[in-house]
XYZ file of C-alpha atoms in Angstrom:
648
model
C -23.491 8.020 3.288
C -24.433 11.486 2.125
C -26.982 12.826 -0.296
C -24.167 14.227 -2.417
C -23.684 10.732 -3.768
C -27.112 10.894 -5.389
C -25.683 13.190 -8.032
C -24.482 10.037 -9.780
C -28.141 9.052 -10.449
C -27.174 5.370 -10.348
C -30.157 3.260 -9.316
C -32.567 6.205 -9.212
C -36.020 5.816 -10.776
C -36.834 7.532 -14.059
C -39.394 9.871 -12.465
C -36.755 11.190 -10.075
C -34.254 11.890 -12.862
C -36.906 13.628 -14.977
C -37.986 15.660 -11.961
C -34.450 17.018 -11.580
C -34.656 18.475 -15.101
C -37.743 20.514 -14.311
C -38.060 23.549 -12.060
C -35.109 24.451 -9.782
C -35.223 22.898 -6.340
C -34.642 24.583 -3.019
C -31.003 24.342 -1.966
C -31.571 25.497 1.601
C -29.731 23.198 3.982
C -31.534 21.479 6.829
C -31.453 18.203 8.760
C -33.684 15.144 8.701
C -34.082 13.204 11.947
C -34.747 9.549 11.153
C -36.095 7.103 13.740
C -36.493 3.366 13.302
C -40.080 2.558 14.198
C -40.371 0.706 17.489
C -36.774 1.364 18.595
C -34.738 4.116 20.208
C -32.257 4.191 17.314
C -32.009 7.548 15.525
C -29.846 8.996 12.762
C -29.519 12.581 11.552
C -28.558 13.311 7.957
C -28.036 16.625 6.127
C -30.666 17.295 3.455
C -32.042 20.128 1.336
C -35.538 21.542 1.780
C -36.432 19.859 -1.516
C -35.018 16.400 -0.698
C -37.593 13.729 -1.464
C -38.590 10.719 0.596
C -37.164 8.411 -2.050
C -33.756 10.083 -1.838
C -33.649 9.420 1.898
C -34.810 5.849 1.336
C -32.071 5.433 -1.246
C -29.389 6.648 1.171
C -30.568 4.262 3.906
C -30.889 1.352 1.478
C -27.427 1.930 0.006
C -25.910 2.082 3.470
C -27.554 -1.207 4.460
C -27.368 -2.999 1.118
C -31.138 -3.469 0.769
C -33.889 -2.555 -1.694
C -35.284 0.984 -1.167
C -38.719 -0.459 -1.959
C -38.637 -2.480 1.251
C -38.758 0.713 3.321
C -41.788 2.691 4.443
C -41.540 6.265 5.737
C -44.159 7.722 8.084
C -44.464 11.068 9.793
C -46.498 12.208 12.743
C -48.800 15.193 12.484
C -50.411 16.056 15.822
C -51.929 12.856 17.160
C -52.118 11.078 13.799
C -49.649 9.203 11.595
C -49.316 9.482 7.820
C -47.229 7.540 5.310
C -45.160 9.787 3.081
C -45.079 9.120 -0.655
C -41.718 8.731 -2.414
C -42.208 11.951 -4.389
C -42.934 14.148 -1.348
C -40.417 16.433 0.263
C -39.201 14.528 3.288
C -40.346 15.780 6.697
C -37.820 17.060 9.202
C -38.592 14.114 11.495
C -39.608 10.742 10.098
C -39.986 7.123 11.186
C -38.809 4.208 9.040
C -40.343 0.737 8.864
C -38.647 -2.278 7.282
C -35.306 -2.297 9.149
C -34.225 -3.142 12.680
C -31.018 -1.096 12.826
C -28.969 1.474 10.942
C -25.977 -0.815 11.440
C -25.603 -3.263 8.604
C -25.455 -6.913 9.588
C -22.237 -8.725 8.682
C -22.229 -12.049 6.880
C -21.281 -14.943 9.141
C -18.979 -17.483 7.508
C -19.148 -21.181 8.493
C -15.345 -21.682 8.495
C -12.537 -19.391 9.661
C -11.055 -16.768 7.366
C -7.386 -17.540 6.657
C -4.625 -14.903 6.574
C -1.269 -16.052 5.177
C 1.724 -14.064 6.420
C 2.558 -12.233 9.655
C 4.440 -9.389 8.062
C 3.263 -5.802 8.278
C 0.106 -6.264 6.176
C -0.911 -9.630 7.621
C -0.686 -8.331 11.185
C -2.605 -5.189 10.245
C -5.358 -7.353 8.734
C -5.651 -9.298 11.966
C -5.718 -6.079 13.999
C -8.432 -4.635 11.737
C -10.561 -7.750 12.174
C -10.216 -7.640 15.952
C -11.008 -3.919 16.080
C -14.272 -4.613 14.235
C -15.209 -7.631 16.381
C -14.342 -10.211 13.738
C -12.888 -13.202 15.577
C -13.468 -15.980 13.054
C -9.982 -16.025 11.526
C -6.557 -17.686 11.726
C -3.211 -16.202 10.635
C -0.457 -18.537 9.414
C 3.284 -18.051 9.042
C 6.183 -20.400 8.346
C 8.436 -18.430 10.714
C 8.688 -18.703 14.487
C 8.465 -14.916 14.909
C 6.315 -12.218 13.336
C 7.832 -9.591 11.035
C 7.689 -10.950 7.506
C 10.174 -11.634 4.750
C 11.276 -8.013 4.323
C 12.634 -7.610 7.832
C 13.528 -11.193 8.777
C 15.169 -12.376 5.539
C 15.970 -9.420 3.284
C 17.176 -6.864 5.825
C 20.656 -6.945 7.367
C 21.973 -5.721 10.709
C 22.398 -2.120 9.527
C 19.145 -1.897 7.550
C 16.838 0.944 8.500
C 13.394 2.053 7.474
C 13.842 4.297 4.429
C 10.579 6.189 4.999
C 9.516 7.727 8.301
C 8.064 5.965 11.337
C 4.954 8.179 11.278
C 3.623 6.423 8.186
C 5.154 3.001 8.785
C 4.046 1.287 11.975
C 1.540 -1.368 13.001
C -0.588 0.969 15.121
C -1.379 3.153 12.104
C -5.132 3.697 12.417
C -7.590 6.478 13.172
C -8.010 5.366 16.778
C -4.592 4.069 17.864
C -1.761 6.140 19.362
C 1.508 6.528 17.468
C 4.496 4.504 18.722
C 6.588 5.980 21.486
C 10.326 5.741 22.059
C 11.188 4.634 18.522
C 13.638 6.154 16.074
C 12.514 8.275 13.152
C 14.118 5.655 10.875
C 14.033 2.491 13.001
C 16.515 -0.336 12.508
C 15.687 -3.943 11.675
C 15.963 -4.921 15.340
C 13.677 -2.061 16.453
C 11.017 -2.957 13.911
C 11.024 -6.674 14.707
C 10.624 -5.833 18.385
C 7.824 -3.390 17.464
C 6.000 -6.101 15.498
C 6.309 -8.525 18.415
C 5.129 -6.041 21.063
C 2.165 -4.732 19.042
C 1.012 -8.207 17.975
C 0.957 -9.226 21.636
C -0.566 -5.986 22.960
C -3.405 -5.927 20.419
C -4.277 -9.596 20.918
C -3.168 -11.027 17.569
C -1.017 -13.899 18.808
C -3.858 -16.151 20.070
C -5.076 -16.217 16.443
C -1.617 -16.888 14.980
C -0.354 -20.327 14.064
C 3.382 -19.891 13.649
C 5.870 -22.431 12.249
C 3.192 -23.444 9.758
C 3.693 -23.400 6.017
C 0.652 -23.327 3.743
C 1.666 -25.889 1.168
C -1.438 -26.203 -0.962
C -4.965 -24.884 -1.374
C -7.781 -26.988 -2.796
C -11.019 -25.270 -3.774
C -14.210 -27.220 -3.212
C -16.720 -25.840 -5.704
C -20.342 -26.983 -6.168
C -21.455 -28.185 -9.594
C -23.018 -25.596 -11.909
C -26.442 -27.066 -11.210
C -25.866 -26.811 -7.458
C -24.552 -23.259 -7.832
C -27.647 -22.165 -9.761
C -29.985 -23.857 -7.282
C -28.249 -22.248 -4.299
C -28.266 -18.733 -5.759
C -31.922 -19.089 -6.797
C -32.939 -20.261 -3.336
C -30.981 -17.598 -1.449
C -31.279 -14.651 -3.858
C -27.500 -14.206 -3.664
C -25.208 -13.330 -6.557
C -22.541 -15.728 -5.261
C -22.436 -19.371 -4.221
C -20.773 -21.210 -1.335
C -17.215 -22.423 -1.760
C -14.663 -23.950 0.615
C -10.875 -23.562 0.590
C -8.955 -26.480 2.090
C -5.407 -25.595 3.120
C -2.695 -28.212 3.533
C -0.644 -27.064 6.508
C 2.955 -28.213 6.957
C 4.774 -27.796 10.302
C 8.227 -26.156 10.092
C 10.958 -25.463 12.618
C 10.515 -21.723 11.998
C 14.069 -21.056 10.832
C 13.661 -21.102 7.042
C 15.105 -18.156 5.140
C 12.799 -17.923 2.154
C 14.676 -20.474 0.048
C 13.729 -23.405 2.257
C 11.129 -23.702 4.984
C 12.574 -26.728 6.784
C 9.317 -28.584 6.349
C 9.175 -31.926 8.141
C 12.167 -31.358 10.418
C 9.903 -31.337 13.462
C 8.552 -34.786 12.658
C 4.974 -33.552 12.806
C 2.658 -34.608 9.970
C 0.923 -32.155 7.658
C -2.820 -31.684 8.056
C -5.760 -30.046 6.291
C -8.122 -27.280 7.470
C -11.197 -25.824 5.733
C -11.557 -22.058 5.405
C -14.261 -19.818 3.969
C -11.797 -17.301 2.479
C -8.044 -16.913 2.019
C -6.172 -13.601 2.324
C -2.516 -13.676 1.365
C 0.141 -11.008 1.862
C 3.322 -12.566 0.386
C 5.481 -9.567 1.237
C 8.056 -7.854 -0.939
C 9.332 -9.559 -4.051
C 11.961 -11.974 -2.784
C 13.783 -13.529 -5.743
C 16.690 -11.409 -7.026
C 16.783 -10.688 -10.736
C 19.710 -12.805 -11.851
C 22.034 -11.832 -14.640
C 25.257 -13.620 -15.493
C 28.067 -11.331 -16.558
C 30.659 -12.389 -19.086
C 33.891 -13.310 -17.317
C 32.567 -13.088 -13.770
C 34.044 -16.535 -12.980
C 37.483 -14.928 -13.275
C 36.755 -12.222 -10.663
C 38.980 -12.556 -7.598
C 36.587 -10.998 -5.073
C 33.086 -11.832 -3.852
C 30.070 -11.425 -6.138
C 26.655 -11.456 -4.457
C 22.996 -10.528 -4.829
C 23.152 -9.450 -1.156
C 19.959 -11.136 0.002
C 18.951 -13.862 2.467
C 22.119 -13.194 4.505
C 24.247 -14.570 1.657
C 26.763 -11.779 1.979
C 28.928 -10.636 4.890
C 29.227 -6.849 4.611
C 32.438 -6.954 6.622
C 33.964 -7.941 3.272
C 33.349 -4.361 2.088
C 35.492 -2.663 4.742
C 38.307 -0.725 3.094
C 37.337 -2.087 -0.338
C 36.172 -0.649 -3.652
C 32.600 -1.718 -4.322
C 30.811 -2.109 -7.616
C 27.062 -1.783 -7.110
C 25.253 -2.852 -10.266
C 21.861 -1.164 -10.379
C 20.267 2.118 -9.365
C 16.950 1.187 -7.761
C 15.749 1.333 -4.155
C 17.676 -1.801 -3.116
C 20.868 -0.472 -4.692
C 20.522 2.828 -2.817
C 19.977 0.937 0.443
C 23.117 -1.140 -0.188
C 25.123 2.002 -0.899
C 24.359 3.190 2.621
C 25.150 -0.242 4.079
C 28.535 -0.491 2.370
C 29.477 3.003 3.525
C 28.427 2.188 7.075
C 30.789 -0.784 6.886
C 33.542 1.701 5.935
C 34.144 0.809 2.326
C 36.717 2.842 0.420
C 34.723 3.825 -2.677
C 31.440 2.875 -4.370
C 30.794 2.807 -8.098
C 27.076 2.577 -8.918
C 26.928 1.273 -12.476
C 23.581 1.381 -14.241
C 22.112 1.420 -17.730
C 19.990 4.425 -16.721
C 19.415 6.344 -13.511
C 16.229 6.036 -11.458
C 14.924 8.901 -9.362
C 15.968 8.794 -5.735
C 14.053 10.649 -3.053
C 15.623 12.849 -0.338
C 14.347 12.355 3.208
C 12.654 15.769 3.304
C 10.692 15.029 0.123
C 9.461 11.708 1.529
C 8.373 13.469 4.745
C 6.758 16.261 2.719
C 4.687 13.886 0.595
C 3.686 11.758 3.576
C 2.427 14.717 5.604
C 0.442 16.194 2.718
C -3.299 16.518 3.120
C -3.643 16.910 -0.636
C -1.468 14.782 -2.950
C 1.578 16.713 -4.145
C 1.498 17.441 -7.871
C 4.204 16.164 -10.203
C 5.699 19.638 -10.848
C 5.817 20.414 -7.135
C 7.367 17.018 -6.427
C 10.093 17.780 -8.969
C 10.632 21.207 -7.391
C 11.087 19.542 -4.002
C 13.771 17.237 -5.471
C 15.913 20.065 -6.828
C 18.038 21.135 -3.795
C 19.409 17.598 -3.508
C 19.896 17.116 -7.250
C 21.475 20.545 -7.712
C 24.023 19.515 -5.091
C 25.229 16.541 -7.172
C 24.889 18.188 -10.569
C 22.239 15.817 -11.944
C 19.173 17.114 -13.786
C 16.244 14.853 -12.829
C 14.066 16.447 -15.532
C 16.160 14.546 -18.087
C 15.633 11.136 -16.473
C 13.770 8.498 -18.472
C 11.064 8.321 -15.799
C 10.047 11.985 -16.048
C 7.446 12.886 -18.679
C 6.517 16.579 -18.749
C 4.845 19.028 -21.081
C 6.897 21.860 -22.605
C 6.131 24.314 -19.793
C 6.622 21.648 -17.114
C 3.206 22.394 -15.654
C 2.169 18.759 -15.965
C 4.455 15.876 -14.993
C 4.088 12.119 -14.852
C 6.794 10.039 -13.179
C 6.863 6.481 -14.493
C 9.744 4.250 -13.506
C 10.103 0.528 -12.923
C 11.801 0.872 -9.543
C 10.356 2.461 -6.422
C 12.122 5.556 -5.134
C 15.280 4.831 -3.206
C 14.732 7.086 -0.196
C 17.536 8.622 1.807
C 20.065 11.449 1.965
C 23.195 9.282 2.009
C 23.037 8.784 -1.769
C 23.166 12.544 -2.428
C 25.835 13.191 0.194
C 28.079 10.329 -0.988
C 27.918 11.496 -4.606
C 28.550 15.134 -3.679
C 31.588 14.199 -1.550
C 32.983 11.952 -4.285
C 32.986 8.704 -2.294
C 30.323 7.380 -4.669
C 30.374 7.727 -8.452
C 27.311 7.006 -10.581
C 28.212 5.635 -14.013
C 25.622 5.251 -16.763
C 27.000 2.559 -19.054
C 26.635 -1.052 -20.125
C 28.912 -3.768 -18.742
C 30.988 -5.524 -21.404
C 32.784 -8.072 -19.229
C 34.390 -8.796 -15.865
C 38.081 -9.552 -15.300
C 39.984 -10.563 -12.170
C 39.798 -7.139 -10.532
C 37.784 -4.922 -12.841
C 34.483 -4.170 -14.517
C 34.972 -3.355 -18.207
C 32.354 -1.041 -19.707
C 31.099 -0.727 -23.266
C 32.489 2.822 -23.383
C 35.974 1.403 -22.940
C 36.337 2.491 -19.322
C 37.786 0.038 -16.821
C 36.563 0.284 -13.204
C 38.730 -1.457 -10.607
C 36.689 -3.013 -7.786
C 37.182 -5.589 -5.026
C 33.505 -6.565 -4.489
C 30.573 -6.758 -6.897
C 26.959 -6.552 -5.694
C 24.395 -7.347 -8.384
C 21.336 -5.357 -7.310
C 19.038 -5.369 -10.308
C 15.861 -5.650 -8.236
C 13.550 -8.549 -7.532
C 11.064 -10.856 -9.185
C 7.943 -12.398 -7.760
C 7.607 -16.076 -6.901
C 5.422 -18.171 -9.209
C 4.740 -20.420 -6.185
C 2.408 -17.680 -4.913
C 0.291 -17.919 -8.084
C 0.299 -21.698 -7.764
C -0.770 -21.677 -4.133
C -3.628 -19.235 -4.683
C -4.719 -20.906 -7.951
C -4.306 -17.658 -9.882
C -5.215 -17.416 -13.528
C -5.918 -13.673 -13.636
C -5.777 -10.981 -10.985
C -8.820 -8.683 -11.063
C -7.834 -5.714 -8.943
C -6.529 -7.337 -5.774
C -8.703 -10.430 -6.127
C -7.963 -13.794 -7.729
C -10.144 -14.769 -10.696
C -12.993 -12.421 -9.655
C -13.388 -14.395 -6.411
C -13.964 -12.008 -3.502
C -12.898 -14.771 -1.089
C -9.363 -14.967 -2.490
C -7.458 -11.729 -1.854
C -3.800 -11.356 -2.768
C -1.539 -8.303 -2.517
C 2.169 -7.668 -2.659
C 3.234 -4.030 -2.752
C 2.771 -2.786 -6.353
C 6.043 -2.342 -8.205
C 7.468 0.859 -9.632
C 6.193 4.417 -9.690
C 3.492 5.701 -12.033
C 1.750 8.889 -10.971
C 1.047 12.532 -11.706
C 0.318 13.281 -8.041
C 1.972 11.826 -4.972
C 0.132 11.149 -1.728
C 2.618 8.865 -0.011
C 5.930 7.037 -0.155
C 5.337 4.733 2.781
C 3.441 1.529 3.463
C 0.977 1.995 6.301
C -1.571 4.380 4.691
C -1.987 2.013 1.747
C -2.353 -1.009 4.005
C -5.068 0.833 5.950
C -7.138 0.752 2.753
C -6.156 -2.787 1.728
C -7.331 -4.420 4.950
C -10.643 -2.571 4.693
C -11.253 -3.614 1.086
C -11.136 -7.352 1.715
C -13.006 -7.163 5.015
C -15.843 -5.106 3.524
C -16.710 -7.584 0.798
C -16.381 -10.561 3.129
C -18.780 -8.861 5.524
C -21.123 -7.553 2.816
C -20.759 -9.985 -0.118
C -23.916 -8.707 -1.793
C -21.968 -5.577 -2.820
C -19.262 -7.558 -4.628
C -21.239 -7.758 -7.876
C -21.277 -3.949 -8.158
C -17.481 -3.826 -8.033
C -16.887 -6.930 -10.123
C -19.145 -5.739 -12.930
C -18.268 -2.024 -12.881
C -15.580 -2.402 -15.533
C -13.109 -0.329 -13.528
C -10.898 -3.083 -12.104
C -7.678 -3.724 -14.067
C -6.606 -7.288 -14.827
C -3.199 -8.929 -14.891
C -2.128 -12.430 -15.886
C 1.295 -14.017 -15.587
C 4.028 -12.867 -17.962
C 6.578 -15.690 -18.066
C 8.643 -13.888 -20.697
C 9.347 -11.168 -18.091
C 9.552 -13.633 -15.193
C 6.516 -11.903 -13.701
C 3.723 -13.835 -11.938
C 0.118 -12.653 -12.118
C 0.081 -11.387 -8.514
C 2.951 -8.956 -9.202
C 1.025 -5.849 -10.214
C 2.417 -2.430 -11.014
C 1.688 0.972 -9.482
C -0.893 1.870 -12.131
C -2.826 -1.343 -11.451
C -2.854 -0.599 -7.724
C -4.002 3.006 -8.187
C -6.759 2.066 -10.640
C -8.014 -0.633 -8.288
C -8.363 1.807 -5.399
C -10.183 4.307 -7.612
C -12.509 1.606 -8.931
C -13.417 0.433 -5.438
C -14.182 3.946 -4.199
C -16.239 4.793 -7.291
C -18.369 1.643 -7.279
C -18.725 1.168 -3.516
C -19.953 4.437 -1.952
C -19.697 3.151 1.614
C -15.957 2.570 1.196
C -15.412 5.812 -0.708
C -17.099 7.841 1.976
C -15.440 6.068 4.903
C -11.997 6.737 3.414
C -12.547 10.456 2.826
C -10.848 11.410 6.097
C -7.782 9.192 5.740
C -5.695 12.018 4.246
C -6.098 13.966 7.472
C -5.217 10.845 9.482
C -1.991 10.522 7.498
C -1.042 14.137 8.126
C -1.823 13.900 11.837
C 0.212 10.718 12.337
C 3.164 12.067 10.392
C 3.328 15.434 12.125
C 2.729 13.975 15.577
C 5.784 11.773 15.093
C 7.854 14.237 13.068
C 7.145 17.973 13.560
C 8.684 20.081 10.803
C 11.533 21.748 12.680
C 12.411 18.602 14.629
C 12.505 16.507 11.476
C 14.724 18.992 9.647
C 17.075 19.107 12.614
C 17.349 15.295 12.635
C 18.046 15.212 8.895
C 20.714 17.885 9.207
C 22.352 16.164 12.171
C 22.421 12.797 10.370
C 23.861 14.505 7.277
C 26.717 15.992 9.290
C 27.481 12.666 10.996
C 27.698 10.825 7.686
C 29.729 13.670 6.202
C 32.288 13.338 8.989
C 32.478 9.581 8.463
C 32.893 9.876 4.687
C 35.715 12.387 5.119
C 37.466 9.973 7.484
C 37.058 7.249 4.846
C 38.927 9.421 2.348
C 36.166 11.283 0.490
C 37.911 13.832 -1.791
C 35.444 16.667 -1.133
C 34.186 18.294 2.067
C 30.712 17.812 3.481
C 28.389 20.488 2.056
C 25.679 22.189 4.122
C 22.381 20.318 4.328
C 20.514 21.361 1.159
C 17.063 21.793 2.719
C 16.310 24.891 4.782
C 13.257 25.678 6.886
C 12.415 28.551 4.522
C 12.382 26.247 1.487
C 10.298 23.601 3.253
C 7.769 26.197 4.434
C 7.510 27.395 0.827
C 6.785 23.825 -0.290
C 4.107 23.455 2.383
C 2.430 26.690 1.318
C 2.478 25.682 -2.354
C 0.876 22.328 -1.565
C -1.875 24.008 0.465
C -2.444 26.408 -2.437
C -2.764 23.457 -4.823
C -5.370 21.976 -2.517
C -7.402 25.193 -2.487
C -7.245 25.457 -6.275
C -8.406 21.870 -6.653
C -11.307 22.460 -4.252
C -12.314 25.578 -6.214
C -12.299 23.632 -9.500
C -14.507 20.953 -7.957
C -16.957 23.600 -6.795
């Protein structure tokens, strides 16, 4: 907590505000040494010569979640003691009465906290609890192994991390080392082994109950009369509530469509919890769309999920990929790795894809990269394939292109293979509507006929309404269910909606998510400030779009983070250094020259393979040079300096 936060004037007495309007105050910097009376605990805070006693009281009280009026400040002059009045300039050394420690006491819950899901976020939540000495929790998963839906069910044998290891790993934290001996873009097998090793090393597994499906949650709520009586007696702004989970043993081999409940012969049972945190993972239900005439198609048609499709069927074949989002881009790479003959990506409109260098660039940035600079960083790759990303539906810019918002429904598909395959002619992107399917062709509204042997329908994913049902969701408020700080529910927000870009990967966001829920469970008194601030967005189910309430978009996620930081100073301040953490982790794993060399080497290897597969054009040089990347880095640093100057 710093005195800079007092500029908001929230909670300050009228006399203090009026006093600020009078004569100018001294701005000379100094330090106040604060001792807790009767202890050896001391804290030093930066102050001005003119800082008042009440301002210091306010900082301490805000940090500890108490009333500033409960504090008394005394100073020692010679051999005598004197109490300082609130309006006095604070002494350089003071003693505080009314508290026992500068460390805020955490609320102790009577029943364990429940975490549902041992994917990336669920494991990180458990690790965060253990780091902060919170041991009263259990983590449940229907699988026999940790790793989550994304990597156990959705990924295939050739799947790789699209973003970089530096900002996607379980050890991502201010105090943990980065992983060693892992690939820059690890495979499914590498990541599952990483999850297993880290969960064991950091002590998560003793708290994990695997092969356990959470089938139902029942909320035990006191009557209104009992709620009022409890809050009156305790002075709290919340009442006690219990969450009873019905737990169903599984054999651990379910694939997301069925959990094999009951196959073990063990009965289900119920357990009471004081809070429930759920991380349901990526959206798992493919968006289904029946095409006219597809029953007449002679080859396989698949949504390519849950191991429904054998990619060996693509070898030597012409592939029709329907869609242009992140999952479609990933499947393009997979089909080419399985040595397909040609890929046609057919879409109603193109989404922005992100070259590897741009993802690395954004993830190492200390200051978020502006929209115009992000577009500039895209251009070498897009120039190579002759596409103008400024014309894409997702890009909204002013006339001079000095202000840009990117708003698209799909997340960026990240990778260089897309750009290389299009430039070498082994992949063709076709913007058109599909009229019908025949035995060996896709017929387009434009009249074109595209001959293919395999069709992959990759329109993206929907959420599962079972998640809303399980968590009893009516309306999401931020990341919380029905304004209940004890029910926390997050799946990665969908789409892209931003004017500045601070990351393309998962771990930095999860670092904030796990802190948000833990903070309000530890300090529930502060929840009312966030709940009532008016800054948290809301979202209810949208059946007409097949969208459950828990499926929030990128704007909802961004607004929630901003609302939390603005209304909860302790969180806002503690997260101020996370940008530097992100940069350090990214550059420690992927130094600039090394990363560029890896990208260039991978590019050449794929280029050789595509030529062997019959690509009509030669492999072009890698479009990103060290000179161009260094220019991007300098421009981002300049943007940061300009922003700092504007903020004074």
